[in-house]
GROMACS .gro file of C-alpha atoms in nm:
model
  364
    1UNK     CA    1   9.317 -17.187   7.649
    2UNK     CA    2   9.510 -17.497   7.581
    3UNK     CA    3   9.817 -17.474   7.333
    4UNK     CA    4   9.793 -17.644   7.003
    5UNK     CA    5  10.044 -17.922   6.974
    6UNK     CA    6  10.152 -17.996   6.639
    7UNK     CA    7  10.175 -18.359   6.514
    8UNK     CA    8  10.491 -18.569   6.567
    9UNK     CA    9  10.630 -18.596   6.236
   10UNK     CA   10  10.516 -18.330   6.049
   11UNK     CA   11  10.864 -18.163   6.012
   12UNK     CA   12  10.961 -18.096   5.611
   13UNK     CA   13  11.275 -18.119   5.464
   14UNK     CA   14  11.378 -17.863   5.258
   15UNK     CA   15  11.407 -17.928   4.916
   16UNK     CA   16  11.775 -17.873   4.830
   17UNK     CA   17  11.859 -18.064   5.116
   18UNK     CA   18  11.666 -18.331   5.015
   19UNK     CA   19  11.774 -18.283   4.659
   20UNK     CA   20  12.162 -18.268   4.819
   21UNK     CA   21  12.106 -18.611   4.995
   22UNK     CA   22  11.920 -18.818   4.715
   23UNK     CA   23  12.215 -18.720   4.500
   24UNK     CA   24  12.454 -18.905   4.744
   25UNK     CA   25  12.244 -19.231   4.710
   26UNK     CA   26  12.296 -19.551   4.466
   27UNK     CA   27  12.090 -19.547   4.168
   28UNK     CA   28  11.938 -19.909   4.299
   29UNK     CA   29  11.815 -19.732   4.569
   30UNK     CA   30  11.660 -19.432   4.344
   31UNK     CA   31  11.510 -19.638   4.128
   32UNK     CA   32  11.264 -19.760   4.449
   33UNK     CA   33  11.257 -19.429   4.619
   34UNK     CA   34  11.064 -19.349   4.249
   35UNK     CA   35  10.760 -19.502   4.386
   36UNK     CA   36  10.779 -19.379   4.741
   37UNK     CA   37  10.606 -19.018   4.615
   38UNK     CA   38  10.555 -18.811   4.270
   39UNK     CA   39  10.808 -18.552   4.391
   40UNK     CA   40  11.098 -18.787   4.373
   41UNK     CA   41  11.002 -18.929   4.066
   42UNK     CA   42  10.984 -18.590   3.917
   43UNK     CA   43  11.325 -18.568   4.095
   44UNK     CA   44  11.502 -18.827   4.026
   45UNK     CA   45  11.418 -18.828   3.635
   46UNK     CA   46  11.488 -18.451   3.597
   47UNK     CA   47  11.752 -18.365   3.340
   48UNK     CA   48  11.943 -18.172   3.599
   49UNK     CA   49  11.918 -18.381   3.936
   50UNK     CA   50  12.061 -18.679   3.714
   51UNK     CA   51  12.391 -18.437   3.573
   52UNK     CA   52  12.400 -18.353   3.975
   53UNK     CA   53  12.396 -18.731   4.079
   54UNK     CA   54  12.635 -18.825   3.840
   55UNK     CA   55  12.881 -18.574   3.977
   56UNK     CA   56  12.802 -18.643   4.326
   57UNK     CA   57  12.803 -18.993   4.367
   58UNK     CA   58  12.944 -19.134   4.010
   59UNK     CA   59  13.221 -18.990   3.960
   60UNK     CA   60  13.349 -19.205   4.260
   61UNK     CA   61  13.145 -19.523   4.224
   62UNK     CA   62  13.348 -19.632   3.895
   63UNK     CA   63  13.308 -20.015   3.838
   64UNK     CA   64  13.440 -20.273   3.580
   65UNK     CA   65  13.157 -20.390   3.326
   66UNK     CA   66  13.262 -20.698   3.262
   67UNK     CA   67  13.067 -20.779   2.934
   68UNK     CA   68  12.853 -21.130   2.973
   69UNK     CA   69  13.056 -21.241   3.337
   70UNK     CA   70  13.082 -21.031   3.641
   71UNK     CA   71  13.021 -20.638   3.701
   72UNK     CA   72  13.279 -20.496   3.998
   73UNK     CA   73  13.099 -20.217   4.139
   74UNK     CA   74  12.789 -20.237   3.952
   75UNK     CA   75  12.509 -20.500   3.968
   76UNK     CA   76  12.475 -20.672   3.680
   77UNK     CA   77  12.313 -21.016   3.536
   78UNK     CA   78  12.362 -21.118   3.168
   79UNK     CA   79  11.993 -21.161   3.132
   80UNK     CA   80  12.015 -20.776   3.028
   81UNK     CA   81  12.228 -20.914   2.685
   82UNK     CA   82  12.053 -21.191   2.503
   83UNK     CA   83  12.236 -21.094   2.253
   84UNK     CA   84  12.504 -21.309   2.067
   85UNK     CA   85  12.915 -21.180   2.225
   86UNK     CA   86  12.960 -20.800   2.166
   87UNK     CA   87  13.266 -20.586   2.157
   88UNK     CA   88  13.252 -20.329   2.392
   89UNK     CA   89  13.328 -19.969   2.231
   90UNK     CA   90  13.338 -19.687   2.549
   91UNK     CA   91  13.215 -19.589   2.858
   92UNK     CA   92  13.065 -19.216   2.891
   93UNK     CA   93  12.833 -19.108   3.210
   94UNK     CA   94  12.779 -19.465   3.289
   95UNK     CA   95  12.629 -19.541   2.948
   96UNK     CA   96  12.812 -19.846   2.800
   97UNK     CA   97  12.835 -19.839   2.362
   98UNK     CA   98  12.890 -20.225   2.234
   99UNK     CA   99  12.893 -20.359   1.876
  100UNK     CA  100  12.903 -20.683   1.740
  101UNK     CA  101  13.123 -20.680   1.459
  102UNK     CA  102  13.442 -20.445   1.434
  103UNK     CA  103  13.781 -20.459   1.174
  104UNK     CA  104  13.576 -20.697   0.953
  105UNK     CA  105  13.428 -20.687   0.584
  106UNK     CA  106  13.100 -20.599   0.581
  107UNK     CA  107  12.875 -20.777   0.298
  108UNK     CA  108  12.548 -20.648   0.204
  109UNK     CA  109  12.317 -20.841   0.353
  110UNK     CA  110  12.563 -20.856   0.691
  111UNK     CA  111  12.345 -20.637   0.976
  112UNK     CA  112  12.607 -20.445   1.177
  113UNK     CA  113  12.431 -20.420   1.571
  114UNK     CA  114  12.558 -20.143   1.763
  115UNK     CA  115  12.388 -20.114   2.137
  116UNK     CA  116  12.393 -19.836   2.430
  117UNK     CA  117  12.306 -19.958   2.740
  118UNK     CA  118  12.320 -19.862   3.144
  119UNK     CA  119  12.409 -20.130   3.351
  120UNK     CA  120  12.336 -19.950   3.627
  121UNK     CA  121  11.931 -19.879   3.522
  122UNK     CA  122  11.918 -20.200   3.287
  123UNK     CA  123  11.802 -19.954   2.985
  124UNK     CA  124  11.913 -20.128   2.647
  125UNK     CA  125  11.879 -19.954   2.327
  126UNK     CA  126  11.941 -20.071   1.974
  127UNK     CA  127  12.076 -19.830   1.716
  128UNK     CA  128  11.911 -19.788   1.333
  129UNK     CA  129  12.091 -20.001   1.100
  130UNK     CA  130  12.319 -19.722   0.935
  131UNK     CA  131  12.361 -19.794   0.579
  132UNK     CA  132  12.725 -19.958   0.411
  133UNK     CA  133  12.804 -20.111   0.104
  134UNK     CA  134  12.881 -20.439  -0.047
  135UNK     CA  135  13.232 -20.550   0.070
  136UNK     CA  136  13.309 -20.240   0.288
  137UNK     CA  137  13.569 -20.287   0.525
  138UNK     CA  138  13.426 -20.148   0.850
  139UNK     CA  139  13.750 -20.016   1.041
  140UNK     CA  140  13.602 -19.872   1.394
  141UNK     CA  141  13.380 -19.705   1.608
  142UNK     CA  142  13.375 -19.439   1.852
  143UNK     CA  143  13.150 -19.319   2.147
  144UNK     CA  144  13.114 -19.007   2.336
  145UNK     CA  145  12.919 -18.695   2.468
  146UNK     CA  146  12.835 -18.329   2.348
  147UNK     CA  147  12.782 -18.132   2.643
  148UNK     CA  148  12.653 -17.822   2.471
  149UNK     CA  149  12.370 -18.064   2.344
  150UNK     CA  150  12.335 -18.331   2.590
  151UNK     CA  151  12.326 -18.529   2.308
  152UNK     CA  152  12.560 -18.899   2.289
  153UNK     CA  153  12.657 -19.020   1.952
  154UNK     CA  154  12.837 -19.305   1.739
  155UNK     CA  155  13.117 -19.250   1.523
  156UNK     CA  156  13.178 -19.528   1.262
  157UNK     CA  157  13.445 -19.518   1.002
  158UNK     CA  158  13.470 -19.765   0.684
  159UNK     CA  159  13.656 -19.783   0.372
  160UNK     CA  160  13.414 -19.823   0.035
  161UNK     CA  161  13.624 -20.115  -0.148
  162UNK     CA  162  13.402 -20.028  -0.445
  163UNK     CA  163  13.630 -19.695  -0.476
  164UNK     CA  164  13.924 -19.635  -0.677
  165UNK     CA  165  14.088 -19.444  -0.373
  166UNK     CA  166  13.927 -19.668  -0.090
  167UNK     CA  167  13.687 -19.360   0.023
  168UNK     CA  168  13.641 -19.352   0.368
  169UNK     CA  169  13.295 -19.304   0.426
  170UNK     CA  170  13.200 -19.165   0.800
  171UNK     CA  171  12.869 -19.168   0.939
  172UNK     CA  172  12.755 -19.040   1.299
  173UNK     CA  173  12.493 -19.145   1.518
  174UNK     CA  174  12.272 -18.879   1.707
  175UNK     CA  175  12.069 -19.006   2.030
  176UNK     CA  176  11.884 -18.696   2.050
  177UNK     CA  177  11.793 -18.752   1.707
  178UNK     CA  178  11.818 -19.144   1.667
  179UNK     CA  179  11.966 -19.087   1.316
  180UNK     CA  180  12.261 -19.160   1.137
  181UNK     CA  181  12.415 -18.861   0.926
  182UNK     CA  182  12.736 -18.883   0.700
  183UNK     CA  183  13.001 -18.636   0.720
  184UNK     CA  184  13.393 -18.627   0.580
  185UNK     CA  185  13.695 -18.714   0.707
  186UNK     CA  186  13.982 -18.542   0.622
  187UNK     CA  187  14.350 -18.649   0.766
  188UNK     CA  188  14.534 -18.665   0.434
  189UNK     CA  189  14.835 -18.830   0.580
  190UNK     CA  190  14.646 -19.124   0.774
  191UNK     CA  191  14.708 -19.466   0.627
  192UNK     CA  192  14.513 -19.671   0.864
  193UNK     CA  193  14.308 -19.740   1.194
  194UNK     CA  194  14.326 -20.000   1.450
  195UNK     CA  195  14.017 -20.162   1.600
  196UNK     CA  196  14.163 -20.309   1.823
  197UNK     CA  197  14.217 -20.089   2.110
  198UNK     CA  198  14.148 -20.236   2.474
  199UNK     CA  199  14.098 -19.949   2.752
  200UNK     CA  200  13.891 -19.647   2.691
  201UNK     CA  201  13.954 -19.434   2.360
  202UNK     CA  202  13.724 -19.159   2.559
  203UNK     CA  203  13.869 -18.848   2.672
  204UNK     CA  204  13.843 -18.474   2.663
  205UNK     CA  205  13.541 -18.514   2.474
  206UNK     CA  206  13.686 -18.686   2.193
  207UNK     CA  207  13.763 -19.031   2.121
  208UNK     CA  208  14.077 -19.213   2.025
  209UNK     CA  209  14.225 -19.478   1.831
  210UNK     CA  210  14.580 -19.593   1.699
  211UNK     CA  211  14.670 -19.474   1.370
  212UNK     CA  212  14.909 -19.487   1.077
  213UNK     CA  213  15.039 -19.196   0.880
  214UNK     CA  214  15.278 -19.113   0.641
  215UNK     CA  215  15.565 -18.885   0.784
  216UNK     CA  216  15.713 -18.606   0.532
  217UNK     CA  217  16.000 -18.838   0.453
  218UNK     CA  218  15.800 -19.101   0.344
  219UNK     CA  219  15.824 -19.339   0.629
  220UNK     CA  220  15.527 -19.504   0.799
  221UNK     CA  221  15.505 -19.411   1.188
  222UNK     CA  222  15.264 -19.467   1.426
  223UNK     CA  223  15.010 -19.154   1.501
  224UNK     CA  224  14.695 -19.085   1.741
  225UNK     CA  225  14.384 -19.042   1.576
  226UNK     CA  226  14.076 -18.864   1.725
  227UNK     CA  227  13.706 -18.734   1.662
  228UNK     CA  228  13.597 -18.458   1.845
  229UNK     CA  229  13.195 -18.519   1.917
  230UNK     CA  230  13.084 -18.112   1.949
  231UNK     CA  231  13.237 -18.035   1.643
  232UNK     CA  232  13.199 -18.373   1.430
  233UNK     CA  233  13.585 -18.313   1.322
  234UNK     CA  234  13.902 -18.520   1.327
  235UNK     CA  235  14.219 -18.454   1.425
  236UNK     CA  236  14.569 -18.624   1.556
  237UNK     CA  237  14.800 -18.644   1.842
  238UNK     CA  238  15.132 -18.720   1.783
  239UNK     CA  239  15.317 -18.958   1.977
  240UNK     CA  240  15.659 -18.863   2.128
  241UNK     CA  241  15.959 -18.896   1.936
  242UNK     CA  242  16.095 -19.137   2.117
  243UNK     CA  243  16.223 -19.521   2.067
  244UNK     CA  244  15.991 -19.637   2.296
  245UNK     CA  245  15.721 -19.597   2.055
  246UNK     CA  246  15.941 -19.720   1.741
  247UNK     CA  247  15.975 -20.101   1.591
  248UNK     CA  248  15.684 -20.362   1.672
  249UNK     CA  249  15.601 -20.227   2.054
  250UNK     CA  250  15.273 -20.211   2.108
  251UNK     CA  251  15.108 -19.922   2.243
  252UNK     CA  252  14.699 -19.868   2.424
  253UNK     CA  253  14.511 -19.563   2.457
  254UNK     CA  254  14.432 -19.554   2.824
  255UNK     CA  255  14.419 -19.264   3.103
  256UNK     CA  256  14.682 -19.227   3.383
  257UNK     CA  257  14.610 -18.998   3.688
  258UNK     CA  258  14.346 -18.815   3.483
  259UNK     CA  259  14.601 -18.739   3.187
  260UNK     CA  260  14.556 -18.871   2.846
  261UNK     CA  261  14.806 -19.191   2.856
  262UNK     CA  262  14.993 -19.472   2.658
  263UNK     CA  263  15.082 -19.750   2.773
  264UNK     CA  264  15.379 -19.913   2.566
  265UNK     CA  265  15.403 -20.302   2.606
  266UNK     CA  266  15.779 -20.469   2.596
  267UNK     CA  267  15.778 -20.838   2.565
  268UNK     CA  268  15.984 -21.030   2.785
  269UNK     CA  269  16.207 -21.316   2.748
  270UNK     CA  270  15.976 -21.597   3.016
  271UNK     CA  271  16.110 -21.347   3.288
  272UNK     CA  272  15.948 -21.022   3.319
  273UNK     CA  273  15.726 -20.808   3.102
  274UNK     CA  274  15.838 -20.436   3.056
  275UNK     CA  275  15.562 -20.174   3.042
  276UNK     CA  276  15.563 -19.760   3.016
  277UNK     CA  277  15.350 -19.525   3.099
  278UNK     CA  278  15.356 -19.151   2.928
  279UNK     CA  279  15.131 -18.919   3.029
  280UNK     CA  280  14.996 -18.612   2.799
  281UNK     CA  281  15.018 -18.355   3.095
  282UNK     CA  282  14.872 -18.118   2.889
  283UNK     CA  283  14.575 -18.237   2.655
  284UNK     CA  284  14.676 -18.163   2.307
  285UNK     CA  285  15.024 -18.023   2.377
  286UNK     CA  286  15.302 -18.219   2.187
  287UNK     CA  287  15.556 -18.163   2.414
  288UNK     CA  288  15.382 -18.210   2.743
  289UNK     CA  289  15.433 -18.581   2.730
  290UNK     CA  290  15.642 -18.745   2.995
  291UNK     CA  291  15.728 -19.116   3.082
  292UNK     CA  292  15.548 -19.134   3.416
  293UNK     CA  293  15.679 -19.520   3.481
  294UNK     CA  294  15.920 -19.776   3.363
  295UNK     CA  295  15.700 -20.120   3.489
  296UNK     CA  296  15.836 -20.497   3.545
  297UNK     CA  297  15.601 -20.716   3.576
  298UNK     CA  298  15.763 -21.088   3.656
  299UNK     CA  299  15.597 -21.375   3.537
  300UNK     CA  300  15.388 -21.560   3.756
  301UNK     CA  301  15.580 -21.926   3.874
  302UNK     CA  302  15.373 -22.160   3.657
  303UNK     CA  303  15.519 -21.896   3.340
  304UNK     CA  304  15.228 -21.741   3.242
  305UNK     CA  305  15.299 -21.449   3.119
  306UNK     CA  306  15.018 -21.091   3.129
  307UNK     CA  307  14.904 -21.033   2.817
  308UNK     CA  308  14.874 -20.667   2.868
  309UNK     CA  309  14.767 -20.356   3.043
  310UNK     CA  310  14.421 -20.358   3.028
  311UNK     CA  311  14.355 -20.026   3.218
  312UNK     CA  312  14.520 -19.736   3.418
  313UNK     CA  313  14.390 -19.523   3.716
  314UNK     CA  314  14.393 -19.466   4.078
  315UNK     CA  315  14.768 -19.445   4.048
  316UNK     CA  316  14.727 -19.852   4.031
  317UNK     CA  317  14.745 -20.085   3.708
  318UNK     CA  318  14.538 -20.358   3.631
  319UNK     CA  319  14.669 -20.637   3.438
  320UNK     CA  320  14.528 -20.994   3.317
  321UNK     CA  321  14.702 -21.299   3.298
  322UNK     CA  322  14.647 -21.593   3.054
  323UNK     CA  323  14.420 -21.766   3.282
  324UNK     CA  324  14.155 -21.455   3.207
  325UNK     CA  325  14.185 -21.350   3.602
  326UNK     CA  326  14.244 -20.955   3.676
  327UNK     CA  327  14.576 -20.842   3.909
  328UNK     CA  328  14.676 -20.493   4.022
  329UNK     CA  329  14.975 -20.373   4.002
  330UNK     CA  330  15.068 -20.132   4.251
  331UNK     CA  331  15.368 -19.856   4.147
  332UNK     CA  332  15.447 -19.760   4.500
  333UNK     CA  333  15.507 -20.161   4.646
  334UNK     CA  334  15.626 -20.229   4.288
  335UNK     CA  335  15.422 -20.583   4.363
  336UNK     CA  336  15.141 -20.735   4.205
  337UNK     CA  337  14.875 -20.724   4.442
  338UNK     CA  338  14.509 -20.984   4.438
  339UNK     CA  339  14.347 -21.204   4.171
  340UNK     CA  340  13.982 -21.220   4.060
  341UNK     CA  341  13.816 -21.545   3.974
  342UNK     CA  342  13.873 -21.700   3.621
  343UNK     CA  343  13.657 -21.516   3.345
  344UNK     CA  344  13.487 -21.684   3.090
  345UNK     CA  345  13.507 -21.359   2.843
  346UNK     CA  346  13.695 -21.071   2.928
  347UNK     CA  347  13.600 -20.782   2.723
  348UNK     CA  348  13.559 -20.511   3.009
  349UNK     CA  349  13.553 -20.128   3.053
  350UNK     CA  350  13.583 -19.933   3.335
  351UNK     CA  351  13.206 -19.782   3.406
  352UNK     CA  352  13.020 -19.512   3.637
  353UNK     CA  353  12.709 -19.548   3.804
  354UNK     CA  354  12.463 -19.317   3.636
  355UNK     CA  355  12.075 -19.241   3.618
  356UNK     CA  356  12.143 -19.140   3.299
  357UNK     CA  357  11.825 -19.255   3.055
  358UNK     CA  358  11.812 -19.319   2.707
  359UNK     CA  359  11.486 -19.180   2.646
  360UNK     CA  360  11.388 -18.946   2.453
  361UNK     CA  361  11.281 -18.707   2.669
  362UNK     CA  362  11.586 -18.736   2.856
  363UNK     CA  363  11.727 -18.420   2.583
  364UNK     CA  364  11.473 -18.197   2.663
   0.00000   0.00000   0.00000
């Protein structure tokens, strides 16, 4: 009796060693594999594969999305914005949060467009128009994740000029809901918010803007406001007492070897530009800040001077110079290292490659 062979090519993968190896992969190439059987679909849209994906093979694929230009890391084509210019808001799991109006007046028939979007899977969403009054001054907007409820949401802060006491009104976007709710804020001493952050105000589950309070002796200093998603509450960070941080120097939000960062801007006199770095070595602990780096940057030969720090980590800093082209500044070499092309905007965020969708089913 002959022996039965068995057919060449009939040997099965496992499944968590296929799931292991599909998690390694670009999401470009997921996207096709969707269609190669209903397994992988299944897969590749499941809740769970896509949190194991994005810890796999995102968290060390992070790219610059360049809004409207170029996309380092990411492909990208601005037929995915047809949009008028937007100001990007945060990064979080590779989904990108723009709006297009920010630290302006809002009048009552003005429509304030906020959008989420992943570069990575082309998805665009646009949020419900949330509801303001005549003449409110719209201050900011924040963007983050819960990861109790898998759930992604929109803080947006604005005075009502209609109010004796300019009432700050706060309202908070749900994408697991795709609602808009209104809650309080309450930071007695806090005289004001800046909109103008560049970086990313996301970290620790909170996000973060510059603020202005009023010390108990009556003098205005500069603070560090935050909204914690889970918990829809506010809180601050105080900034280290130290001159650095006193006077007209500027000072961005950023990250710097995983800590919670400023970076302090110094302008120089057509020579160099002076720039620190102090790192929060211990999330939410006043006194774990520490200067990490005292920066000069010299001007380039032509005297065009950096504008400013535009991001920080990798233990490298990127810069951008008044002709709208990115440099790196490297702390070990102390030299300023490559220069992209010219960009026609630059509003840009650092970004990770995700699967993650912004479907509705993508909560359950």
């Amino acid at each position: 009796m002959t022996r039965r062979k068995e057919p060449v090519g009939s040997f099965q993968v496992p499944d968590e060693i296929e799931r292991e190896i599909l998690s390694r992969l670009p999401v470009k190439s997921l996207i096709r594999f969707k269609n190669v059987k209903k397994s992988w679909r299944n897969l590749i849209e499941d809740s769970t594969f896509i949190a194991m994906h994005l810890n796999c093979y995102g968290r060390n694929t992070d790219g610059f999305f360049v809004y409207g230009c170029y996309f380092y890391g990411i492909e990208h084509s601005k037929s995915l914005f047809d949009q008028p210019r937007e100001f990007i808001i945060g990064s979080v799991n590779g989904l990108v949060c723009l709006s297009n109006k920010i630290g302006c007046f809002l009048k009552k028939d003005d429509r304030l467009r906020i959008h989420i979007c992943n570069p990575s899977t082309r998805e665009i969403m646009e949020l419900p128009q949330c509801h303001h009054n005549h003449n409110d001054l719209f201050v900011a907007i924040g963007f983050g994740f819960c990861h109790k409820s898998n759930d992604y949401k929109v803080v947006k802060i604005s005075y009502r000029r209609d109010s004796p006491s300019s009432e700050v009104q706060v309202q908070v976007y749900s994408l697991n809901m795709n609602s808009w709710k209104t809650i309080k804020m309450e930071i007695p001493s806090l005289l004001a918010l800046s909109p103008f952050y560049r970086g990313n105000g996301c970290f620790n589950g909170a996000f973060h803007w510059q603020g202005l309070k009023m010390s108990p002796s009556k003098k205005v200093i500069k603070t560090i406001v935050w909204f914690q998603f889970e918990d829809e509450m506010f809180g601050e960070i105080n900034l280290p007492n130290d001159p650095d941080f006193e006077g007209d120097a500027e000072f961005l939000i950023t990250e710097y070897g995983n800590f919670f960062s400023c970076l302090i801007h110094e302008r120089g006199e057509n020579i160099v530009n002076g720039y620190k770095v102090w790192a929060m070595r211990e999330y939410g602990v006043w006194d774990s800040w520490v200067k990490q780096l005292n920066i000069e940057v010299p001007t380039s030969q032509d005297q065009q001077i950096f504008r400013s720090i535009m991001e920080c980590k990798y233990n490298e800093i990127l810069f951008q110079d008044s002709h709208h082209r990115f440099v790196w500044y490297d702390p070990k070499t102390k030299q300023v290292e490559g220069q992209s092309e010219s960009l026609l905007q630059w509003y840009f965020i650092r970004c990770r490659e995700s699967l993650v969708s912004l479907s509705p089913k993508r909560c359950h």
